[in-house]
Coordinates of C-alpha atoms and ligand atoms in Angstrom, one line a residue:
X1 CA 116.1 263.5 -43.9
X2 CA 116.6 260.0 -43.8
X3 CA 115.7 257.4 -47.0
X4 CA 112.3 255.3 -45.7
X5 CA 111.1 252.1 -47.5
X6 CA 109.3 253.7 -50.4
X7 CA 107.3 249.7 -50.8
X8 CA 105.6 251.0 -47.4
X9 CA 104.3 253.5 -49.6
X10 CA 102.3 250.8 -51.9
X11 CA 100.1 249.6 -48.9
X12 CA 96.4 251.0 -49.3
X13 CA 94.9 251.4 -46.1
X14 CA 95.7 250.3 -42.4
X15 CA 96.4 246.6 -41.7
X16 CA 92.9 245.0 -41.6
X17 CA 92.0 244.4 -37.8
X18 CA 93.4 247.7 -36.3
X19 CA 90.9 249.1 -39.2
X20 CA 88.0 247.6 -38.3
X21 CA 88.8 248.3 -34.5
X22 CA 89.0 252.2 -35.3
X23 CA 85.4 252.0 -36.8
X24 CA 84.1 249.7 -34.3
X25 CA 85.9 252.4 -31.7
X26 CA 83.8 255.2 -33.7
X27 CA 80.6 253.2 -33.5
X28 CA 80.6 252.2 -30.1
X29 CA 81.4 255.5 -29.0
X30 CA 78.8 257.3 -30.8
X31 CA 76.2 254.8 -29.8
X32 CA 77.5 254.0 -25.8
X33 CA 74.3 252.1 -25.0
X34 CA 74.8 249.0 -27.2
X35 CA 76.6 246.0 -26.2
X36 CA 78.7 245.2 -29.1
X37 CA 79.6 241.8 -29.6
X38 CA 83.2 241.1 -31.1
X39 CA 83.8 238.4 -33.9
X40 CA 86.2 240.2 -36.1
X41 CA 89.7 239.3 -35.7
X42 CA 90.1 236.0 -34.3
X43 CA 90.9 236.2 -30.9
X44 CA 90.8 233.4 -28.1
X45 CA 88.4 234.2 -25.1
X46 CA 89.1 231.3 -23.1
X47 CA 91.6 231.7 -20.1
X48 CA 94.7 229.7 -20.7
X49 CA 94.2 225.8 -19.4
X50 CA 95.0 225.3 -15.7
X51 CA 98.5 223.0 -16.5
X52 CA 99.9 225.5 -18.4
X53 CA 99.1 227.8 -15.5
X54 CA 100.5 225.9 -13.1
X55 CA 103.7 225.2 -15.3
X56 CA 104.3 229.1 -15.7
X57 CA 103.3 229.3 -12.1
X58 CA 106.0 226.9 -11.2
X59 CA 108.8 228.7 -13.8
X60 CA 108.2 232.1 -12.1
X61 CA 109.2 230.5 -8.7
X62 CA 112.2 228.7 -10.8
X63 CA 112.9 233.0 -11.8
X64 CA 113.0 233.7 -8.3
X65 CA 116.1 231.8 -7.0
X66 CA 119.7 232.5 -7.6
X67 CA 120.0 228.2 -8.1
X68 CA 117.0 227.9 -10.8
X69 CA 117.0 231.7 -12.4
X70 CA 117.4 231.5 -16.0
X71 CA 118.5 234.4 -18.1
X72 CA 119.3 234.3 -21.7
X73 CA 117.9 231.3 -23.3
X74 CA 119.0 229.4 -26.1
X75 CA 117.6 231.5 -29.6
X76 CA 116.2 228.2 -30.7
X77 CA 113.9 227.7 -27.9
X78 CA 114.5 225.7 -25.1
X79 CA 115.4 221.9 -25.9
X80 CA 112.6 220.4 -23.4
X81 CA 110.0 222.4 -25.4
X82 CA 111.0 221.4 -29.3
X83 CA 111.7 217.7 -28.1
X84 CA 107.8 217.8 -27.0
X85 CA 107.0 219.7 -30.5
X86 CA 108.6 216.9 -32.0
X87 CA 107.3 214.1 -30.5
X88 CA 103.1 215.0 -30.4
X89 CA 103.0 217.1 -33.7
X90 CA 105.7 215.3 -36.4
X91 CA 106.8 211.7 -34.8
X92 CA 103.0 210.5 -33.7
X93 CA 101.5 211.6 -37.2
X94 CA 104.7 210.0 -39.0
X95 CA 106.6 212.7 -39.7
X96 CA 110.5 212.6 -39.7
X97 CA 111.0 216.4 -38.3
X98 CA 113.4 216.8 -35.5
X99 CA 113.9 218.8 -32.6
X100 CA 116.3 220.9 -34.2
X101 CA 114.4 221.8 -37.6
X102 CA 112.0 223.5 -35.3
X103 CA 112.7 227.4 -33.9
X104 CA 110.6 228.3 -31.4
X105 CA 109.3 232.0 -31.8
X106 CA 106.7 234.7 -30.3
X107 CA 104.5 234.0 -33.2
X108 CA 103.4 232.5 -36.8
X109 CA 102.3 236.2 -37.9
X110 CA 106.1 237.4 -37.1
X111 CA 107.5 234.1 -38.4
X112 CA 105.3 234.3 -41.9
X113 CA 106.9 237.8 -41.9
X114 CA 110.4 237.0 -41.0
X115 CA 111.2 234.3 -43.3
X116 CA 111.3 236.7 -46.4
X117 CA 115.1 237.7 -44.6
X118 CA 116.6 234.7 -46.1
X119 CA 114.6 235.2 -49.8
X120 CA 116.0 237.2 -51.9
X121 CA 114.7 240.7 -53.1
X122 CA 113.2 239.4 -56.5
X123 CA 111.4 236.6 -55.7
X124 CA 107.8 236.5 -57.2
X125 CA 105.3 235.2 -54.6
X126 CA 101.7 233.0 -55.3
X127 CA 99.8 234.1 -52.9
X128 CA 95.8 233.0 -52.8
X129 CA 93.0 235.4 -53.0
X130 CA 91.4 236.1 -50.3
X131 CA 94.1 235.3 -48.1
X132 CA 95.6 236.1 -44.4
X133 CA 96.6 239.8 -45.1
X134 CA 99.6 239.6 -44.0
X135 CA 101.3 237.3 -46.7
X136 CA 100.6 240.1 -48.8
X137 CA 101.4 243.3 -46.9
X138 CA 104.7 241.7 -46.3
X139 CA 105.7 241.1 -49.3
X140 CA 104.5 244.7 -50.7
X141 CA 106.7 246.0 -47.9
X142 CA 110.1 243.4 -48.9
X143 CA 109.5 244.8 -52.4
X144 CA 108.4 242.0 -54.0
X145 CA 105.2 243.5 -55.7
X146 CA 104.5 246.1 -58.2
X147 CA 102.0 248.8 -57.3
X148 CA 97.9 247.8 -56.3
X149 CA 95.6 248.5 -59.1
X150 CA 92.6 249.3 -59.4
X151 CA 91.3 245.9 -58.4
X152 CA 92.9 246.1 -55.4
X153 CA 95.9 243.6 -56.7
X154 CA 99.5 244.2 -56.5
X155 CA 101.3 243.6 -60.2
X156 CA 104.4 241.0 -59.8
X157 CA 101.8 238.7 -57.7
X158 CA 100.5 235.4 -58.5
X159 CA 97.0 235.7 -56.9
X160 CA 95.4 232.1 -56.7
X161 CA 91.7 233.3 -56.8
X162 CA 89.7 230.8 -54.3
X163 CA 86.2 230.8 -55.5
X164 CA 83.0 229.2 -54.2
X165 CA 82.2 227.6 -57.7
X166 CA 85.4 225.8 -57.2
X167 CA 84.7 224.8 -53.6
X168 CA 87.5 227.4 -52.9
X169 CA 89.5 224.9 -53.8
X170 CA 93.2 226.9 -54.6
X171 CA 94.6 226.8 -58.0
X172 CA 97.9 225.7 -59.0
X173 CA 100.2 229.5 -60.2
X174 CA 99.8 229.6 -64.1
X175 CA 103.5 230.9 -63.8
X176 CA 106.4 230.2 -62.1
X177 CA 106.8 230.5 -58.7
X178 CA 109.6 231.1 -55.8
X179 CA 107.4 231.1 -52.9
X180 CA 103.5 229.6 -52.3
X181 CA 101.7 230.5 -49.2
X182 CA 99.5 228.2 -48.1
X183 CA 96.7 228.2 -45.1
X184 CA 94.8 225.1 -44.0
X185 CA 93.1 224.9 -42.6
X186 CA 91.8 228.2 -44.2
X187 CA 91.9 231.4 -43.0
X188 CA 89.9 233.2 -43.5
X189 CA 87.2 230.8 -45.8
X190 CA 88.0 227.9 -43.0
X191 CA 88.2 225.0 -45.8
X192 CA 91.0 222.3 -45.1
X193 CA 93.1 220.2 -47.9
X194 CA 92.6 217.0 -48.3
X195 CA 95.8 214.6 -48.3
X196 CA 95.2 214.5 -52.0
X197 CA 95.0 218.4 -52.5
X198 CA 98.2 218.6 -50.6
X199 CA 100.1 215.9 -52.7
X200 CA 99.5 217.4 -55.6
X201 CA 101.1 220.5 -54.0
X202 CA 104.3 219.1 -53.0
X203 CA 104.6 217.5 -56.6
X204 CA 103.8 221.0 -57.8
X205 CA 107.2 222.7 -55.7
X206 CA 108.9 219.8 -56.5
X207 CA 108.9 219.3 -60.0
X208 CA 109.3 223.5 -60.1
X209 CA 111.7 224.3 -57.3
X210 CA 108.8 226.8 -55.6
X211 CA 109.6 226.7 -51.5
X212 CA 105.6 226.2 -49.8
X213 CA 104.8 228.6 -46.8
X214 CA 102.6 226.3 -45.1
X215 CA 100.8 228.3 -42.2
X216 CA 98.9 225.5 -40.1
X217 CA 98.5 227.8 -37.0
X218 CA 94.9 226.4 -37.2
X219 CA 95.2 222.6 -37.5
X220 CA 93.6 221.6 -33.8
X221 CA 90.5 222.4 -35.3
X222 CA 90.9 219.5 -37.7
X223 CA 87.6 217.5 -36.7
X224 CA 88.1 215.0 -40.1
X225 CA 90.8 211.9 -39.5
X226 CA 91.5 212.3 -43.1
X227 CA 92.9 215.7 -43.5
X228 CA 96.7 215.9 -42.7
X229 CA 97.3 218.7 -39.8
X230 CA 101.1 218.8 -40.9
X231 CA 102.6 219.1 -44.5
X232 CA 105.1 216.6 -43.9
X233 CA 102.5 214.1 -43.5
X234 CA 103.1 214.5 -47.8
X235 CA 106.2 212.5 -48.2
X236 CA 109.0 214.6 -49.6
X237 CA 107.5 218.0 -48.0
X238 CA 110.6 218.3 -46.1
X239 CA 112.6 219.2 -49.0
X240 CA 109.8 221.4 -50.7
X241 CA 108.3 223.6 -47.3
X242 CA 108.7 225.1 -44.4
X243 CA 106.1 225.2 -41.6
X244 CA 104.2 227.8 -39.3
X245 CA 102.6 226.5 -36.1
X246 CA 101.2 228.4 -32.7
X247 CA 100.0 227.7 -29.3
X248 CA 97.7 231.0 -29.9
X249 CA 94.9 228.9 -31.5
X250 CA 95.3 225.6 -29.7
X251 CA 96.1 226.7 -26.3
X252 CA 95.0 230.3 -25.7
X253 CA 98.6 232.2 -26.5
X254 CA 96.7 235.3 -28.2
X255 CA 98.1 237.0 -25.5
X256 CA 101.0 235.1 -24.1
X257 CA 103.4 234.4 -27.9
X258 CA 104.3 231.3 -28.4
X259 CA 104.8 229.7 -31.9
X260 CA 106.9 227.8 -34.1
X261 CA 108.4 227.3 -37.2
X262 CA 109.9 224.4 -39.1
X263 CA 112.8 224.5 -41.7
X264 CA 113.9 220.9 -42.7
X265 CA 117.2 220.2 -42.8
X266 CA 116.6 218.8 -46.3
X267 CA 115.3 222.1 -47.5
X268 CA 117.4 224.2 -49.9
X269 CA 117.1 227.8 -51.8
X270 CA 119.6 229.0 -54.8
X271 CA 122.4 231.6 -54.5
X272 CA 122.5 234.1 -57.2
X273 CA 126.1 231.9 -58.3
X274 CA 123.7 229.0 -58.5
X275 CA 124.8 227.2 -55.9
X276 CA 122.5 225.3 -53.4
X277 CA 121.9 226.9 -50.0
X278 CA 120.4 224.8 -46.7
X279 CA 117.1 227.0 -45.9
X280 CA 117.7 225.9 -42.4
X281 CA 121.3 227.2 -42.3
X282 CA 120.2 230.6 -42.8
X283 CA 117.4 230.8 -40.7
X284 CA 119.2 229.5 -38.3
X285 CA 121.6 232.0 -38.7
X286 CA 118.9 234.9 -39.5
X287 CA 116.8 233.7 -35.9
X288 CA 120.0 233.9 -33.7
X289 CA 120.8 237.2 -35.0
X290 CA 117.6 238.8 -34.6
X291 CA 115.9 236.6 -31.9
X292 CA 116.3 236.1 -28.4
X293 CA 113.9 233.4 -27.8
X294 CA 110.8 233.3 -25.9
X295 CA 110.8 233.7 -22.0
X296 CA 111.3 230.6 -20.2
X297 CA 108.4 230.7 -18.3
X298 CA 106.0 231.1 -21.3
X299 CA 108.5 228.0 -22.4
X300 CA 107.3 226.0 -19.9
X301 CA 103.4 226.7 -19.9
X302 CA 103.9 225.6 -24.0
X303 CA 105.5 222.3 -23.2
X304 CA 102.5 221.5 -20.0
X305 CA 100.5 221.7 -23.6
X306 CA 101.6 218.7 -24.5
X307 CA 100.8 217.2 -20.8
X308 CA 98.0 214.0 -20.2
X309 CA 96.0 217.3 -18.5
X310 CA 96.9 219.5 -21.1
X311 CA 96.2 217.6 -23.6
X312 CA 92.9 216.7 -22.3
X313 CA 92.3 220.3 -21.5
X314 CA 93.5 221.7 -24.8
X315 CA 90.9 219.2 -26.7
X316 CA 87.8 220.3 -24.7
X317 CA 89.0 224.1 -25.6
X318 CA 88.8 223.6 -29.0
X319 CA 85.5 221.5 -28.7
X320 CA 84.2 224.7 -27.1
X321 CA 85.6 226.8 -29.9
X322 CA 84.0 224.3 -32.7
X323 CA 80.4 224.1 -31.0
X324 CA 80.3 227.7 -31.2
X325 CA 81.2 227.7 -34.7
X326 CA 78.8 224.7 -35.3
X327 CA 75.9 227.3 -33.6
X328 CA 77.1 229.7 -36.4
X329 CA 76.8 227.9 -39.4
X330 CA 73.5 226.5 -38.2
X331 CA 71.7 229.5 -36.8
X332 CA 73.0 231.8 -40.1
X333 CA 72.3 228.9 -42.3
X334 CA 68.5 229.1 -41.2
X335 CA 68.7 232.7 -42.7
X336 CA 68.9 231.4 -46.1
X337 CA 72.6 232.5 -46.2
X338 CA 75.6 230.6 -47.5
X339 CA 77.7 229.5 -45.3
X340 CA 80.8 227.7 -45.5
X341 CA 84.0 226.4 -43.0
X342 CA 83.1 226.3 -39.6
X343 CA 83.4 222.8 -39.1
X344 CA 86.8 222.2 -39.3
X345 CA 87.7 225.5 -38.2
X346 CA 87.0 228.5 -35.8
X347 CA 85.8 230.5 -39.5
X348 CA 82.5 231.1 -40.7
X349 CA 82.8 232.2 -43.9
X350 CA 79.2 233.3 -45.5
X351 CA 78.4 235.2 -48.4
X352 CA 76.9 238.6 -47.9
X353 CA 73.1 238.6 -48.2
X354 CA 71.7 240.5 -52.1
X355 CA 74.3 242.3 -53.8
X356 CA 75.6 243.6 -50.1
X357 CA 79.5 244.6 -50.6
X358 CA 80.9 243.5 -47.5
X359 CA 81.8 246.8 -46.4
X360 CA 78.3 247.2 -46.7
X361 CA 77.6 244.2 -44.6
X362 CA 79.5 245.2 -41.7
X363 CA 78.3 248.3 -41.3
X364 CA 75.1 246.6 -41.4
X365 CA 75.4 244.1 -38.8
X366 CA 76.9 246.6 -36.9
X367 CA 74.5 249.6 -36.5
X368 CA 71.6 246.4 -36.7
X369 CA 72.8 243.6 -34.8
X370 CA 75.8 245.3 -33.3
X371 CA 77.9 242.5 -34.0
X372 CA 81.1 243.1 -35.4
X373 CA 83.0 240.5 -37.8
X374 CA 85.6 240.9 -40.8
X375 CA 84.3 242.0 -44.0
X376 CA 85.6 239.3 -47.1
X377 CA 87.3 241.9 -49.3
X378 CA 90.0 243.4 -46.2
X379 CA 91.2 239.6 -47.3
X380 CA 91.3 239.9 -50.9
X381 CA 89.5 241.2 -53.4
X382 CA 87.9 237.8 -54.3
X383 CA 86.5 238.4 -50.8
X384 CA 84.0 240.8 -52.0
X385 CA 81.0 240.0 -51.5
X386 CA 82.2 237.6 -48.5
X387 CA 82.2 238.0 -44.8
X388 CA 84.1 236.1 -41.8
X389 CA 83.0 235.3 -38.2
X390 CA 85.0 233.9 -35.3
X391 CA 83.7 231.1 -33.5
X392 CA 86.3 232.5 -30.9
X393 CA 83.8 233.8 -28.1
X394 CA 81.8 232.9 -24.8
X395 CA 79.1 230.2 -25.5
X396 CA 76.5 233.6 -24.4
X397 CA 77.7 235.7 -27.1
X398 CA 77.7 233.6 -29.6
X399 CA 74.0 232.8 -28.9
X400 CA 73.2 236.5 -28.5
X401 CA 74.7 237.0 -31.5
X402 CA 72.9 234.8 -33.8
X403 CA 69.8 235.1 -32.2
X404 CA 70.1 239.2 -32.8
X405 CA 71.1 238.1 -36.0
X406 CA 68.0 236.1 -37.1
X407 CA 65.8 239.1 -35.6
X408 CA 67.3 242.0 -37.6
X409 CA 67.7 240.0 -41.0
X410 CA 65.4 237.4 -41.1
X411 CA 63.1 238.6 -44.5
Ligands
MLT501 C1 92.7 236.6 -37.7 O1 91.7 237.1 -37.2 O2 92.8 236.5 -38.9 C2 93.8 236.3 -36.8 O3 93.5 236.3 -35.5 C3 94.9 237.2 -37.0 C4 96.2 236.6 -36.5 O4 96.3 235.5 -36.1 O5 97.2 237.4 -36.6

């Protein structure tokens, strides 16, 4: 028989979301006549906006002759597309990231995974608690964690508990560091870093060597002028991090896979002889290898994103997103419960009502309200006791939801 990956073997249960969809499966089954409404994992709803239809539209009839089909494309992504990146995300908020630091991808969950390829096996990881589960199921699987205790923590893991007495503000590691992940704005407690918060970070990697994972694959939801959407709005980021972006939460790519990642040019790692190593050499390397881009037709309907129309339609789809997230927070907040994000974010991040685990929680809001969301502690266990709901639904469902909601639990 064949050696496997004995890390795989660390990994408690399933990967969050395809849990939760097996017990919502269960549930519905059993009871067929309720209409369950879905605000677990975060999911658009929201067809995709009508210029990036009509630019995939217009790529599929580009497919469909011998003088405009396209096969193979370049590993990178298509030039037309990063030049746009470039442009609207880094060189109108001031940042000096070009076209080619940016790798165009089928996603920031794949890409958060990838990058551990060009880390090497030892590397210890700070990763915060709760968190976006799969900065840490990665890393268990890479090796780079002991086994979970009883706690539910992995040993050889910085956690960077994120608490509500703090304002879930994250901690700086209490050891050193390789690799930070970092999520703002949050996912899944929805809170977003001030320019402050995220200067004192890249001071943090710089004075320590630590390379920061910075996933921003929800910054369109940045209502606040204040609060950077990009880490290289820090000045020197671009020798201390590298980047995650997506069209999944700005534009509707769930479905479709479209992302991106930055890896500054500036950016270097350490070879086991000590010698300094360009970051973006080797992803570069690790991407062509592995990678053979994104279709050109998806391509396309990412670069319309960045047209007057889509531009204009992008902004009144995350507008929709936010108002149901603002319904959230206000109809759950008249419960007497604590809620939190949601403003900045498509998250609603509340704390469970009593002592209600959040196991316990979801079951409940499930059999009462039949509304499903994501219980705190599948993120972490600092999540105990917490509970997340996506703002990403139809403008009816969210209403139904809160208003079932306030029926079943108001005391
Ligand atoms: C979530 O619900 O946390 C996200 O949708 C998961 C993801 O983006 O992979």
């Amino acid at each position: 028989m064949a050696q496997i990956n004995d890390h795989f073997l660390k990994l408690q249960a399933g990967y969050l979301f395809p849990e939760i969809g097996r017990r919502v499966a269960a549930y519905a089954q059993a009871h067929p006549q309720h209409k369950i409404i879905r605000m677990g994992i975060g999911d658009v709803t929201e067809p995709l906006p009508p210029a990036v239809i009509q630019a995939m539209h217009a790529a599929v009839d580009e497919m469909g002759s011998r003088e405009s089909f396209r096969g193979y494309g370049p590993e990178q992504g298509y030039e037309f597309l990063r030049q746009a990146i470039a442009q609207h995300d880094y060189a109108a908020r001031g940042c000096a990231i070009s076209a080619d630091e940016i790798f165009v991808s089928d996603g920031s969950k794949c890409d958060c995974a990838n990058i551990l390829d060009i880390f090497g096996d030892k590397v210890r990881v700070a990763i915060t608690d709760p968190v976006y589960p799969v900065y840490i199921d990665t890393n268990v699987m890479a090796g780079h964690t002991g086994p979970i205790d009883a706690t539910g923590r992995y040993a050889d893991v910085e956690y960077l508990p994120v608490r509500e007495e703090n304002n879930f503000e994250v901690p700086l590691p209490r050891q050193p560091v390789d690799l930070i992940y970092l999520c703002f704005p949050n996912n899944p407690t929805g809170m977003v870093a001030s320019r402050e918060t995220l200067t004192a970070w890249v001071e943090y990697a710089q004075q320590t060597g630590a390379v920061i994972l910075f996933d921003a694959a929800y910054e369109a939801y940045i209502t606040d002028p204040s609060i950077p959407h990009s880490i290289y709005e820090i000045p020197g980021a671009d020798k201390v991090a590298i980047e995650f972006r997506s069209f999944s939460k700005t534009a509707g790519f769930t479905g479709t896979r479209c992302a991106w990642i930055v890896v500054p040019q500036a950016l270097e790692g350490r070879a086991s002889n000590g010698d300094a190593v360009s970051l973006h050499r080797l992803w570069s390397r690790r991407h062509s290898t592995k990678f053979n881009g994104v279709p050109y037709i998806i391509q396309k309907g990412a670069e319309a994103v960045y047209s007057p129309e889509g531009q204009a339609q992008v902004r009144e789809l995350i507008a929709f997103y936010l108002e149901n997230a603002r319904l959230l927070r206000e109809g759950l907040s008249q419960l007497g419960w604590r809620c939190f994000g949601a403003v900045n974010a498509p998250y609603l991040w509340l704390k469970t009502p009593g002592q209600t685990t959040s196991w316990e929680f979801f079951d409940q809001l499930l059999s009462q309200a039949h509304v499903v969301g994501t219980p705190g502690s599948g993120f972490g266990p600092a999540g105990e006791g917490y509970f997340r709901l996506s703002a990403f639904n139809s403008r009816q469902n969210t209403v139904e939801a809160i208003a079932r909601i306030q029926d079943k639990f108001r005391s």
